[in-house]
XYZ file of C-alpha atoms in Angstrom:
233
model
C -0.063 0.050 -0.003
C 2.834 2.360 0.870
C 4.540 1.591 -2.509
C 1.191 2.433 -4.396
C 1.019 5.774 -2.581
C 4.614 6.761 -3.378
C 4.069 5.791 -6.997
C 0.862 7.857 -7.216
C 2.548 10.886 -5.755
C 5.655 10.530 -8.244
C 3.190 10.430 -11.279
C 1.195 13.517 -10.035
C 4.493 15.641 -9.482
C 5.896 14.549 -12.850
C 2.575 15.447 -14.602
C 2.775 19.025 -13.082
C 5.965 19.759 -14.950
C 4.969 17.924 -18.315
C 3.950 20.292 -21.275
C 0.281 20.960 -21.433
C -1.672 19.594 -24.357
C -2.445 21.676 -27.355
C -6.157 22.513 -27.896
C -7.750 23.884 -31.004
C -9.879 26.239 -29.177
C -8.578 29.563 -28.003
C -9.467 32.083 -25.314
C -10.793 35.426 -26.177
C -7.925 37.062 -24.207
C -5.064 35.148 -25.963
C -2.060 37.290 -26.993
C -1.266 37.878 -30.713
C 1.399 35.552 -31.927
C 4.483 37.356 -33.236
C 4.246 35.520 -36.614
C 1.298 37.846 -37.479
C 3.318 41.026 -37.389
C 4.219 41.712 -41.075
C 6.815 44.286 -41.974
C 5.574 46.105 -45.126
C 8.270 48.781 -45.300
C 10.135 46.655 -47.836
C 7.130 46.583 -50.238
C 7.070 50.412 -50.539
C 8.557 51.271 -53.988
C 11.561 53.367 -54.010
C 10.275 55.818 -56.481
C 7.580 57.051 -54.176
C 8.578 60.537 -52.839
C 9.417 60.609 -49.183
C 7.528 63.216 -46.851
C 8.986 66.670 -46.716
C 10.861 67.713 -43.668
C 8.971 69.385 -40.822
C 10.708 72.646 -41.394
C 11.365 73.620 -45.063
C 13.819 76.141 -46.077
C 12.287 79.339 -47.533
C 14.670 81.115 -49.893
C 17.521 79.155 -48.223
C 16.429 80.376 -44.726
C 15.302 78.045 -41.990
C 14.102 79.652 -38.835
C 16.544 79.034 -35.917
C 15.405 80.166 -32.464
C 18.882 79.972 -31.241
C 20.003 82.894 -33.438
C 19.021 86.574 -33.279
C 15.935 87.301 -35.233
C 15.520 83.629 -35.950
C 18.561 83.901 -38.329
C 16.975 86.387 -40.747
C 19.515 88.360 -42.713
C 20.058 92.149 -42.221
C 22.912 92.443 -39.685
C 26.156 94.189 -41.002
C 29.346 95.584 -39.580
C 30.214 97.566 -37.668
C 26.969 97.340 -35.578
C 26.136 93.692 -36.268
C 22.917 92.599 -34.692
C 21.495 95.931 -33.447
C 18.135 95.920 -31.595
C 18.159 98.464 -28.763
C 14.314 98.490 -28.427
C 13.984 94.733 -28.284
C 11.830 94.113 -31.226
C 13.470 90.715 -31.716
C 14.334 89.947 -28.129
C 14.289 86.476 -26.754
C 10.736 85.222 -26.219
C 9.273 86.908 -29.277
C 7.378 84.335 -31.451
C 8.428 83.468 -34.995
C 5.223 84.960 -36.324
C 5.950 88.278 -34.615
C 9.541 88.209 -35.915
C 8.287 87.648 -39.532
C 5.461 90.301 -39.067
C 7.984 92.911 -37.900
C 10.297 91.941 -40.804
C 7.482 92.142 -43.203
C 6.662 95.812 -41.954
C 10.382 96.737 -42.141
C 10.813 95.554 -45.635
C 7.571 97.051 -46.967
C 8.122 100.459 -45.335
C 11.664 100.438 -46.576
C 10.448 99.963 -50.151
C 7.916 102.757 -49.874
C 10.519 105.081 -48.400
C 12.880 104.376 -51.154
C 10.130 105.318 -53.626
C 9.287 108.350 -51.498
C 12.886 109.571 -51.378
C 13.160 109.451 -55.148
C 9.693 111.051 -55.444
C 10.563 113.920 -53.228
C 13.544 114.914 -55.466
C 11.666 114.194 -58.729
C 8.470 115.805 -57.720
C 10.012 119.096 -57.012
C 12.593 118.973 -59.854
C 10.433 117.746 -62.642
C 7.024 119.378 -63.606
C 4.158 116.974 -62.919
C 1.442 116.109 -65.307
C -1.302 117.905 -63.297
C 0.621 121.150 -62.904
C 1.890 120.242 -59.346
C 4.105 122.924 -57.924
C 5.723 123.830 -54.611
C 7.196 121.585 -51.888
C 6.624 117.844 -52.229
C 4.432 117.906 -49.072
C 1.853 120.079 -50.697
C 1.668 118.254 -54.050
C -0.673 115.327 -52.960
C -3.389 117.850 -52.058
C -3.026 119.285 -55.520
C -4.012 116.113 -57.349
C -7.474 116.269 -59.010
C -10.107 113.954 -57.407
C -10.124 111.308 -60.275
C -6.376 110.910 -60.168
C -6.395 110.716 -56.225
C -9.103 108.179 -56.400
C -7.301 105.999 -58.906
C -4.087 106.231 -56.680
C -6.185 105.242 -53.666
C -7.746 102.307 -55.451
C -4.207 101.202 -56.726
C -2.723 101.316 -53.361
C -5.681 99.432 -51.803
C -5.543 96.748 -54.397
C -1.863 96.237 -53.894
C -2.332 95.943 -50.181
C -5.207 93.476 -50.470
C -3.088 91.348 -52.985
C -0.102 91.400 -50.576
C -2.469 90.128 -47.718
C -3.657 87.347 -49.960
C -0.151 86.126 -50.667
C 1.436 86.359 -47.197
C -1.343 86.357 -44.612
C -3.558 83.491 -43.262
C -7.178 83.991 -44.168
C -9.196 85.416 -41.295
C -11.298 82.930 -39.099
C -14.282 85.057 -38.114
C -15.443 82.235 -35.768
C -12.149 82.502 -33.787
C -10.610 85.792 -34.992
C -7.830 85.750 -32.387
C -6.422 82.445 -33.934
C -5.528 84.002 -37.266
C -5.192 87.715 -36.483
C -1.849 89.209 -37.568
C -0.732 85.502 -38.602
C 1.494 85.136 -41.586
C 1.581 81.895 -43.711
C 4.308 79.420 -42.498
C 5.767 79.129 -46.094
C 5.818 82.881 -46.690
C 9.161 84.720 -46.587
C 8.653 88.342 -45.426
C 8.507 90.651 -48.363
C 8.701 88.030 -51.099
C 5.516 88.626 -53.070
C 6.696 86.940 -56.159
C 7.034 90.209 -57.995
C 10.455 90.371 -59.854
C 9.899 91.782 -63.375
C 13.606 92.362 -63.855
C 14.622 88.967 -62.656
C 16.885 90.383 -59.843
C 16.159 87.627 -57.244
C 19.074 85.235 -56.972
C 18.496 81.575 -56.735
C 21.458 80.923 -54.463
C 20.490 81.117 -50.827
C 23.840 82.975 -49.937
C 23.415 85.554 -52.725
C 19.640 85.873 -51.711
C 20.653 86.662 -48.150
C 23.148 89.181 -49.379
C 20.749 90.958 -51.549
C 18.069 90.940 -48.798
C 20.600 92.662 -46.400
C 21.345 95.388 -48.992
C 17.696 96.111 -49.553
C 17.053 96.271 -45.808
C 20.048 98.660 -45.307
C 19.021 100.935 -48.188
C 15.331 100.798 -46.906
C 16.317 101.655 -43.365
C 18.398 104.636 -44.586
C 15.494 105.736 -46.914
C 13.042 105.644 -43.991
C 15.303 107.974 -42.093
C 15.946 110.122 -45.096
C 12.191 110.421 -46.103
C 11.306 111.214 -42.592
C 13.960 113.948 -42.442
C 12.828 115.543 -45.711
C 9.261 115.533 -44.642
C 10.153 117.124 -41.325
C 12.398 119.671 -43.003
C 9.669 120.880 -45.278
C 7.141 121.065 -42.508
C 9.328 123.402 -40.381
C 10.723 125.453 -43.317
C 7.459 125.733 -45.273
């Protein structure tokens, strides 16, 4: 009897460590076998274009928050990066930097035209018999010509907004207010009838710096001529 009990115990212990039998039925909570994981990356044809990088270069410029003004051109010797009023200080968002640069470029272009216009307007007789200081000549324009000038300026500004600015969201106006498009380079409106825009990023940055410097000087010059004529009228 004792031998039978020992034999029964030995069989039970051995069965506990034996591999379980395989059943055709499966539990609803069974794990997915590794063999069902299929790698399809090798099946993608090589000629399919890969996704574009998260940050694409615009005219050779890629925004870098570690650099002053996010790396936009415009700093020259001897002053270098000069921002005493903090328009591009640390913490300013990229959209604000681009918006300030857009304003600087466009005002510089207008000032360069105004500087030439001040000299030409007083030296060359105008088509409408304009005379006297340049500050008084706008008021001498006849109403039809002034209306056409107003419409032309308004049309140009609307077109500039369509190119560089995000469409307004009237349901959530604060989301798109003053927001420029991510792929828009400040001042690049695609208007280049003389083909002066370089395709090389280094040459483009150099030309952009020269335009900025001439525009900054023109803004100071136009303001000085306007003030001088007001005080010496």
